[in-house]
Amino acid sequence: MNIKMTVLAVACALVLSACSDNSSAPAPAAPAAAPSATVATPMEAPATMPMAPPAANPGTNGKPAAVVTDCATEIEGNDAIQYNVSSIVVPASCQEFKITLKHVGTLPVTAMGHDVVITKTSDMKAVDVDGIAAGAAAGYVKPDDSRVIAHTSLVGGGESTSVSFAVSKIQGDGPYSFFCSFPGHSALMNGSISVE
Ligand code: ZN
């Protein structure tokens, strides 16, 4: 009996030592793999960093907000089919707001006309399509379009135009946008207008 117990005890001890040897064997392998993992991490970090800024500012195209002074702002359009701002924030204290568009390019209105048309963002595309159908004589804005909250005339290089409107008109169920209705321009020339 005593001998058998001893054999069993030895056998168990051998198994335990064998198990502990096996379990300790993979341990050195894990730290060996770790260095390659830490090498990969710094390589991924710079790749994701440049992606973050564009995602944080969707639709702004990196342009600033319009500078507003005394319930008015002046924005620019150029020969590269660009406004110089991405958004206009109208102070809630204003009753009326005036937008002046300065065409800082040199191309004529027939080739590079710019205007500012304000609609609900959800109406922008349809108003643009109907404006293009209305044609150059209508300034690419459909006459008496109830979806148009305000719009300037169409101007060419070196010219300016402006429009004033009641701020209450853009305090409803927005969001609201402004865009250029010259054919093909709205995809590049648009921005948000809001009241804060
Ligand atoms: Zn334009």
PDB file of C-alpha atoms and ligand atoms in Angstrom:
ATOM      1  CA  MET A   1       0.000   0.000   0.000  1.00  0.00           C
ATOM      2  CA  ASN A   2       2.707   2.436   1.024  1.00  0.00           C
ATOM      3  CA  ILE A   3       4.746   1.697  -2.066  1.00  0.00           C
ATOM      4  CA  LYS A   4       1.772   2.161  -4.379  1.00  0.00           C
ATOM      5  CA  MET A   5       0.940   5.470  -2.705  1.00  0.00           C
ATOM      6  CA  THR A   6       4.510   6.634  -3.189  1.00  0.00           C
ATOM      7  CA  VAL A   7       4.485   5.656  -6.866  1.00  0.00           C
ATOM      8  CA  LEU A   8       1.257   7.522  -7.335  1.00  0.00           C
ATOM      9  CA  ALA A   9       2.687  10.530  -5.570  1.00  0.00           C
ATOM     10  CA  VAL A  10       5.787  10.478  -7.730  1.00  0.00           C
ATOM     11  CA  ALA A  11       3.690  10.001 -10.845  1.00  0.00           C
ATOM     12  CA  CYS A  12       1.554  12.954  -9.867  1.00  0.00           C
ATOM     13  CA  ALA A  13       4.641  15.002  -9.161  1.00  0.00           C
ATOM     14  CA  LEU A  14       6.027  14.145 -12.589  1.00  0.00           C
ATOM     15  CA  VAL A  15       2.772  15.108 -14.253  1.00  0.00           C
ATOM     16  CA  LEU A  16       2.657  18.396 -12.391  1.00  0.00           C
ATOM     17  CA  SER A  17       6.232  19.197 -13.249  1.00  0.00           C
ATOM     18  CA  ALA A  18       5.602  18.219 -16.818  1.00  0.00           C
ATOM     19  CA  CYS A  19       2.554  20.455 -16.898  1.00  0.00           C
ATOM     20  CA  SER A  20       4.383  23.350 -15.351  1.00  0.00           C
ATOM     21  CA  ASP A  21       7.216  22.910 -17.842  1.00  0.00           C
ATOM     22  CA  ASN A  22       4.767  22.931 -20.713  1.00  0.00           C
ATOM     23  CA  SER A  23       2.905  25.939 -19.411  1.00  0.00           C
ATOM     24  CA  SER A  24       6.089  27.866 -18.842  1.00  0.00           C
ATOM     25  CA  ALA A  25       7.406  26.972 -22.279  1.00  0.00           C
ATOM     26  CA  PRO A  26       4.966  29.103 -24.312  1.00  0.00           C
ATOM     27  CA  ALA A  27       5.487  32.027 -21.977  1.00  0.00           C
ATOM     28  CA  PRO A  28       8.833  33.103 -23.499  1.00  0.00           C
ATOM     29  CA  ALA A  29       7.253  32.881 -26.951  1.00  0.00           C
ATOM     30  CA  ALA A  30       4.620  35.519 -26.133  1.00  0.00           C
ATOM     31  CA  PRO A  31       7.091  38.291 -25.301  1.00  0.00           C
ATOM     32  CA  ALA A  32       8.941  37.358 -28.499  1.00  0.00           C
ATOM     33  CA  ALA A  33       5.823  38.170 -30.537  1.00  0.00           C
ATOM     34  CA  ALA A  34       5.118  41.371 -28.654  1.00  0.00           C
ATOM     35  CA  PRO A  35       7.950  43.448 -30.180  1.00  0.00           C
ATOM     36  CA  SER A  36       6.576  42.953 -33.701  1.00  0.00           C
ATOM     37  CA  ALA A  37       3.128  44.023 -32.496  1.00  0.00           C
ATOM     38  CA  THR A  38       4.483  47.214 -30.966  1.00  0.00           C
ATOM     39  CA  VAL A  39       6.300  47.974 -34.197  1.00  0.00           C
ATOM     40  CA  ALA A  40       3.014  47.743 -36.122  1.00  0.00           C
ATOM     41  CA  THR A  41       1.159  50.069 -33.769  1.00  0.00           C
ATOM     42  CA  PRO A  42       3.253  53.209 -34.395  1.00  0.00           C
ATOM     43  CA  MET A  43       2.965  52.599 -38.136  1.00  0.00           C
ATOM     44  CA  GLU A  44      -0.841  52.552 -37.975  1.00  0.00           C
ATOM     45  CA  ALA A  45      -1.115  55.637 -35.798  1.00  0.00           C
ATOM     46  CA  PRO A  46       0.271  58.150 -38.359  1.00  0.00           C
ATOM     47  CA  ALA A  47      -1.968  56.614 -41.042  1.00  0.00           C
ATOM     48  CA  THR A  48      -5.124  57.317 -39.069  1.00  0.00           C
ATOM     49  CA  MET A  49      -4.078  60.781 -37.889  1.00  0.00           C
ATOM     50  CA  PRO A  50      -4.394  62.516 -41.311  1.00  0.00           C
ATOM     51  CA  MET A  51      -7.833  60.956 -41.755  1.00  0.00           C
ATOM     52  CA  ALA A  52      -9.251  62.584 -38.631  1.00  0.00           C
ATOM     53  CA  PRO A  53      -9.271  66.311 -39.612  1.00  0.00           C
ATOM     54  CA  PRO A  54     -11.300  65.861 -42.855  1.00  0.00           C
ATOM     55  CA  ALA A  55     -13.802  63.648 -41.050  1.00  0.00           C
ATOM     56  CA  ALA A  56     -14.235  66.257 -38.335  1.00  0.00           C
ATOM     57  CA  ASN A  57     -15.174  68.979 -40.863  1.00  0.00           C
ATOM     58  CA  PRO A  58     -17.402  67.365 -43.472  1.00  0.00           C
ATOM     59  CA  GLY A  59     -18.477  69.726 -46.205  1.00  0.00           C
ATOM     60  CA  THR A  60     -16.401  72.668 -45.117  1.00  0.00           C
ATOM     61  CA  ASN A  61     -13.656  72.096 -47.694  1.00  0.00           C
ATOM     62  CA  GLY A  62     -11.292  73.590 -45.168  1.00  0.00           C
ATOM     63  CA  LYS A  63     -12.803  77.067 -45.582  1.00  0.00           C
ATOM     64  CA  PRO A  64     -13.632  79.332 -42.679  1.00  0.00           C
ATOM     65  CA  ALA A  65     -16.997  80.687 -41.602  1.00  0.00           C
ATOM     66  CA  ALA A  66     -18.008  84.082 -42.956  1.00  0.00           C
ATOM     67  CA  VAL A  67     -17.048  87.129 -40.905  1.00  0.00           C
ATOM     68  CA  VAL A  68     -20.250  88.765 -39.681  1.00  0.00           C
ATOM     69  CA  THR A  69     -20.352  92.420 -38.648  1.00  0.00           C
ATOM     70  CA  ASP A  70     -23.465  94.485 -37.875  1.00  0.00           C
ATOM     71  CA  CYS A  71     -25.889  91.866 -39.197  1.00  0.00           C
ATOM     72  CA  ALA A  72     -24.088  91.681 -42.518  1.00  0.00           C
ATOM     73  CA  THR A  73     -21.347  89.757 -44.236  1.00  0.00           C
ATOM     74  CA  GLU A  74     -19.338  89.961 -47.416  1.00  0.00           C
ATOM     75  CA  ILE A  75     -18.282  86.761 -49.109  1.00  0.00           C
ATOM     76  CA  GLU A  76     -16.315  86.173 -52.285  1.00  0.00           C
ATOM     77  CA  GLY A  77     -16.630  84.071 -55.395  1.00  0.00           C
ATOM     78  CA  ASN A  78     -13.722  83.494 -57.743  1.00  0.00           C
ATOM     79  CA  ASP A  79     -12.871  82.193 -61.207  1.00  0.00           C
ATOM     80  CA  ALA A  80     -12.157  78.728 -59.759  1.00  0.00           C
ATOM     81  CA  ILE A  81     -15.852  78.168 -58.917  1.00  0.00           C
ATOM     82  CA  GLN A  82     -15.288  78.718 -55.192  1.00  0.00           C
ATOM     83  CA  TYR A  83     -16.758  80.771 -52.410  1.00  0.00           C
ATOM     84  CA  ASN A  84     -14.204  81.805 -49.801  1.00  0.00           C
ATOM     85  CA  VAL A  85     -16.360  80.583 -46.903  1.00  0.00           C
ATOM     86  CA  SER A  86     -18.095  77.361 -45.972  1.00  0.00           C
ATOM     87  CA  SER A  87     -20.749  78.711 -43.632  1.00  0.00           C
ATOM     88  CA  ILE A  88     -22.591  81.819 -42.526  1.00  0.00           C
ATOM     89  CA  VAL A  89     -23.753  82.084 -38.932  1.00  0.00           C
ATOM     90  CA  VAL A  90     -26.360  84.814 -38.450  1.00  0.00           C
ATOM     91  CA  PRO A  91     -26.621  86.285 -34.936  1.00  0.00           C
ATOM     92  CA  ALA A  92     -30.048  85.625 -33.435  1.00  0.00           C
ATOM     93  CA  SER A  93     -30.142  89.272 -32.316  1.00  0.00           C
ATOM     94  CA  CYS A  94     -30.430  90.397 -35.965  1.00  0.00           C
ATOM     95  CA  GLN A  95     -33.836  91.187 -37.469  1.00  0.00           C
ATOM     96  CA  GLU A  96     -32.509  91.542 -40.996  1.00  0.00           C
ATOM     97  CA  PHE A  97     -29.335  90.164 -42.482  1.00  0.00           C
ATOM     98  CA  LYS A  98     -27.427  91.353 -45.534  1.00  0.00           C
ATOM     99  CA  ILE A  99     -25.168  89.205 -47.671  1.00  0.00           C
ATOM    100  CA  THR A 100     -22.870  90.862 -50.178  1.00  0.00           C
ATOM    101  CA  LEU A 101     -21.189  88.714 -52.793  1.00  0.00           C
ATOM    102  CA  LYS A 102     -18.020  90.080 -54.348  1.00  0.00           C
ATOM    103  CA  HIS A 103     -16.839  88.316 -57.512  1.00  0.00           C
ATOM    104  CA  VAL A 104     -13.067  88.636 -57.213  1.00  0.00           C
ATOM    105  CA  GLY A 105     -12.376  86.937 -60.548  1.00  0.00           C
ATOM    106  CA  THR A 106     -12.164  88.424 -64.033  1.00  0.00           C
ATOM    107  CA  LEU A 107     -14.319  86.096 -66.137  1.00  0.00           C
ATOM    108  CA  PRO A 108     -17.615  87.482 -67.500  1.00  0.00           C
ATOM    109  CA  VAL A 109     -20.983  86.597 -66.013  1.00  0.00           C
ATOM    110  CA  THR A 110     -21.813  84.451 -69.049  1.00  0.00           C
ATOM    111  CA  ALA A 111     -18.843  82.157 -68.383  1.00  0.00           C
ATOM    112  CA  MET A 112     -18.386  82.353 -64.600  1.00  0.00           C
ATOM    113  CA  GLY A 113     -21.488  83.923 -63.120  1.00  0.00           C
ATOM    114  CA  HIS A 114     -21.991  83.756 -59.370  1.00  0.00           C
ATOM    115  CA  ASP A 115     -24.902  84.461 -57.090  1.00  0.00           C
ATOM    116  CA  VAL A 116     -26.100  83.503 -53.622  1.00  0.00           C
ATOM    117  CA  VAL A 117     -29.359  81.583 -53.342  1.00  0.00           C
ATOM    118  CA  ILE A 118     -30.719  80.590 -49.927  1.00  0.00           C
ATOM    119  CA  THR A 119     -33.048  77.616 -49.528  1.00  0.00           C
ATOM    120  CA  LYS A 120     -33.677  74.800 -47.148  1.00  0.00           C
ATOM    121  CA  THR A 121     -30.836  72.348 -47.662  1.00  0.00           C
ATOM    122  CA  SER A 122     -33.411  69.749 -48.681  1.00  0.00           C
ATOM    123  CA  ASP A 123     -34.696  72.059 -51.461  1.00  0.00           C
ATOM    124  CA  MET A 124     -31.288  73.063 -52.801  1.00  0.00           C
ATOM    125  CA  LYS A 125     -30.947  70.438 -55.515  1.00  0.00           C
ATOM    126  CA  ALA A 126     -34.456  70.863 -56.949  1.00  0.00           C
ATOM    127  CA  VAL A 127     -34.235  74.665 -56.849  1.00  0.00           C
ATOM    128  CA  ASP A 128     -30.890  74.444 -58.647  1.00  0.00           C
ATOM    129  CA  VAL A 129     -32.327  72.196 -61.384  1.00  0.00           C
ATOM    130  CA  ASP A 130     -35.345  74.476 -61.884  1.00  0.00           C
ATOM    131  CA  GLY A 131     -33.115  77.548 -61.900  1.00  0.00           C
ATOM    132  CA  ILE A 132     -30.907  76.138 -64.626  1.00  0.00           C
ATOM    133  CA  ALA A 133     -34.058  75.337 -66.634  1.00  0.00           C
ATOM    134  CA  ALA A 134     -35.225  78.938 -66.168  1.00  0.00           C
ATOM    135  CA  GLY A 135     -32.057  80.022 -67.950  1.00  0.00           C
ATOM    136  CA  ALA A 136     -29.627  82.913 -68.014  1.00  0.00           C
ATOM    137  CA  ALA A 137     -32.328  85.536 -68.557  1.00  0.00           C
ATOM    138  CA  ALA A 138     -33.819  84.560 -65.205  1.00  0.00           C
ATOM    139  CA  GLY A 139     -30.409  84.608 -63.540  1.00  0.00           C
ATOM    140  CA  TYR A 140     -30.734  80.835 -63.138  1.00  0.00           C
ATOM    141  CA  VAL A 141     -33.400  81.279 -60.467  1.00  0.00           C
ATOM    142  CA  LYS A 142     -36.929  80.170 -61.290  1.00  0.00           C
ATOM    143  CA  PRO A 143     -39.220  83.234 -61.028  1.00  0.00           C
ATOM    144  CA  ASP A 144     -41.470  83.297 -57.950  1.00  0.00           C
ATOM    145  CA  ASP A 145     -39.997  80.071 -56.594  1.00  0.00           C
ATOM    146  CA  SER A 146     -41.488  79.847 -53.097  1.00  0.00           C
ATOM    147  CA  ARG A 147     -38.624  77.587 -52.002  1.00  0.00           C
ATOM    148  CA  VAL A 148     -36.140  80.425 -52.553  1.00  0.00           C
ATOM    149  CA  ILE A 149     -35.815  82.327 -49.292  1.00  0.00           C
ATOM    150  CA  ALA A 150     -33.543  85.020 -50.734  1.00  0.00           C
ATOM    151  CA  HIS A 151     -31.170  85.443 -53.650  1.00  0.00           C
ATOM    152  CA  THR A 152     -28.812  87.974 -55.140  1.00  0.00           C
ATOM    153  CA  SER A 153     -28.497  88.783 -58.812  1.00  0.00           C
ATOM    154  CA  LEU A 154     -25.908  86.992 -60.912  1.00  0.00           C
ATOM    155  CA  VAL A 155     -22.591  88.834 -61.288  1.00  0.00           C
ATOM    156  CA  GLY A 156     -19.362  88.436 -63.229  1.00  0.00           C
ATOM    157  CA  GLY A 157     -15.736  89.211 -62.429  1.00  0.00           C
ATOM    158  CA  GLY A 158     -15.147  92.480 -60.606  1.00  0.00           C
ATOM    159  CA  GLU A 159     -18.808  92.958 -59.736  1.00  0.00           C
ATOM    160  CA  SER A 160     -20.674  92.827 -56.439  1.00  0.00           C
ATOM    161  CA  THR A 161     -24.256  92.127 -55.506  1.00  0.00           C
ATOM    162  CA  SER A 162     -26.168  91.914 -52.265  1.00  0.00           C
ATOM    163  CA  VAL A 163     -29.452  90.817 -50.763  1.00  0.00           C
ATOM    164  CA  SER A 164     -31.178  91.456 -47.427  1.00  0.00           C
ATOM    165  CA  PHE A 165     -33.758  89.216 -45.845  1.00  0.00           C
ATOM    166  CA  ALA A 166     -35.635  88.736 -42.590  1.00  0.00           C
ATOM    167  CA  VAL A 167     -33.696  86.454 -40.257  1.00  0.00           C
ATOM    168  CA  SER A 168     -36.971  84.832 -39.206  1.00  0.00           C
ATOM    169  CA  LYS A 169     -37.077  83.207 -42.641  1.00  0.00           C
ATOM    170  CA  ILE A 170     -34.173  80.940 -41.726  1.00  0.00           C
ATOM    171  CA  GLN A 171     -35.270  80.210 -38.166  1.00  0.00           C
ATOM    172  CA  GLY A 172     -37.786  77.568 -39.128  1.00  0.00           C
ATOM    173  CA  ASP A 173     -37.437  73.902 -39.889  1.00  0.00           C
ATOM    174  CA  GLY A 174     -33.936  73.867 -41.413  1.00  0.00           C
ATOM    175  CA  PRO A 175     -31.157  73.231 -42.010  1.00  0.00           C
ATOM    176  CA  TYR A 176     -30.627  75.958 -44.588  1.00  0.00           C
ATOM    177  CA  SER A 177     -27.974  76.342 -47.256  1.00  0.00           C
ATOM    178  CA  PHE A 178     -26.683  78.935 -49.677  1.00  0.00           C
ATOM    179  CA  PHE A 179     -25.372  78.086 -53.109  1.00  0.00           C
ATOM    180  CA  CYS A 180     -24.536  79.454 -56.554  1.00  0.00           C
ATOM    181  CA  SER A 181     -27.215  78.651 -59.136  1.00  0.00           C
ATOM    182  CA  PHE A 182     -25.011  79.140 -62.211  1.00  0.00           C
ATOM    183  CA  PRO A 183     -25.088  75.812 -64.116  1.00  0.00           C
ATOM    184  CA  GLY A 184     -22.652  73.316 -62.620  1.00  0.00           C
ATOM    185  CA  HIS A 185     -21.565  75.530 -59.728  1.00  0.00           C
ATOM    186  CA  SER A 186     -23.695  74.340 -56.808  1.00  0.00           C
ATOM    187  CA  ALA A 187     -21.665  71.189 -56.211  1.00  0.00           C
ATOM    188  CA  LEU A 188     -18.600  73.324 -55.474  1.00  0.00           C
ATOM    189  CA  MET A 189     -20.225  76.555 -54.348  1.00  0.00           C
ATOM    190  CA  ASN A 190     -22.442  75.835 -51.364  1.00  0.00           C
ATOM    191  CA  GLY A 191     -22.413  76.221 -47.637  1.00  0.00           C
ATOM    192  CA  SER A 192     -24.583  76.242 -44.557  1.00  0.00           C
ATOM    193  CA  ILE A 193     -26.425  79.241 -43.161  1.00  0.00           C
ATOM    194  CA  SER A 194     -27.830  79.138 -39.670  1.00  0.00           C
ATOM    195  CA  VAL A 195     -28.960  81.378 -36.819  1.00  0.00           C
ATOM    196  CA  GLU A 196     -27.253  81.179 -33.448  1.00  0.00           C
TER     197      GLU A 196
HETATM  198 ZN    ZN B   1     -21.087  80.493 -59.588  1.00  0.00          ZN
END
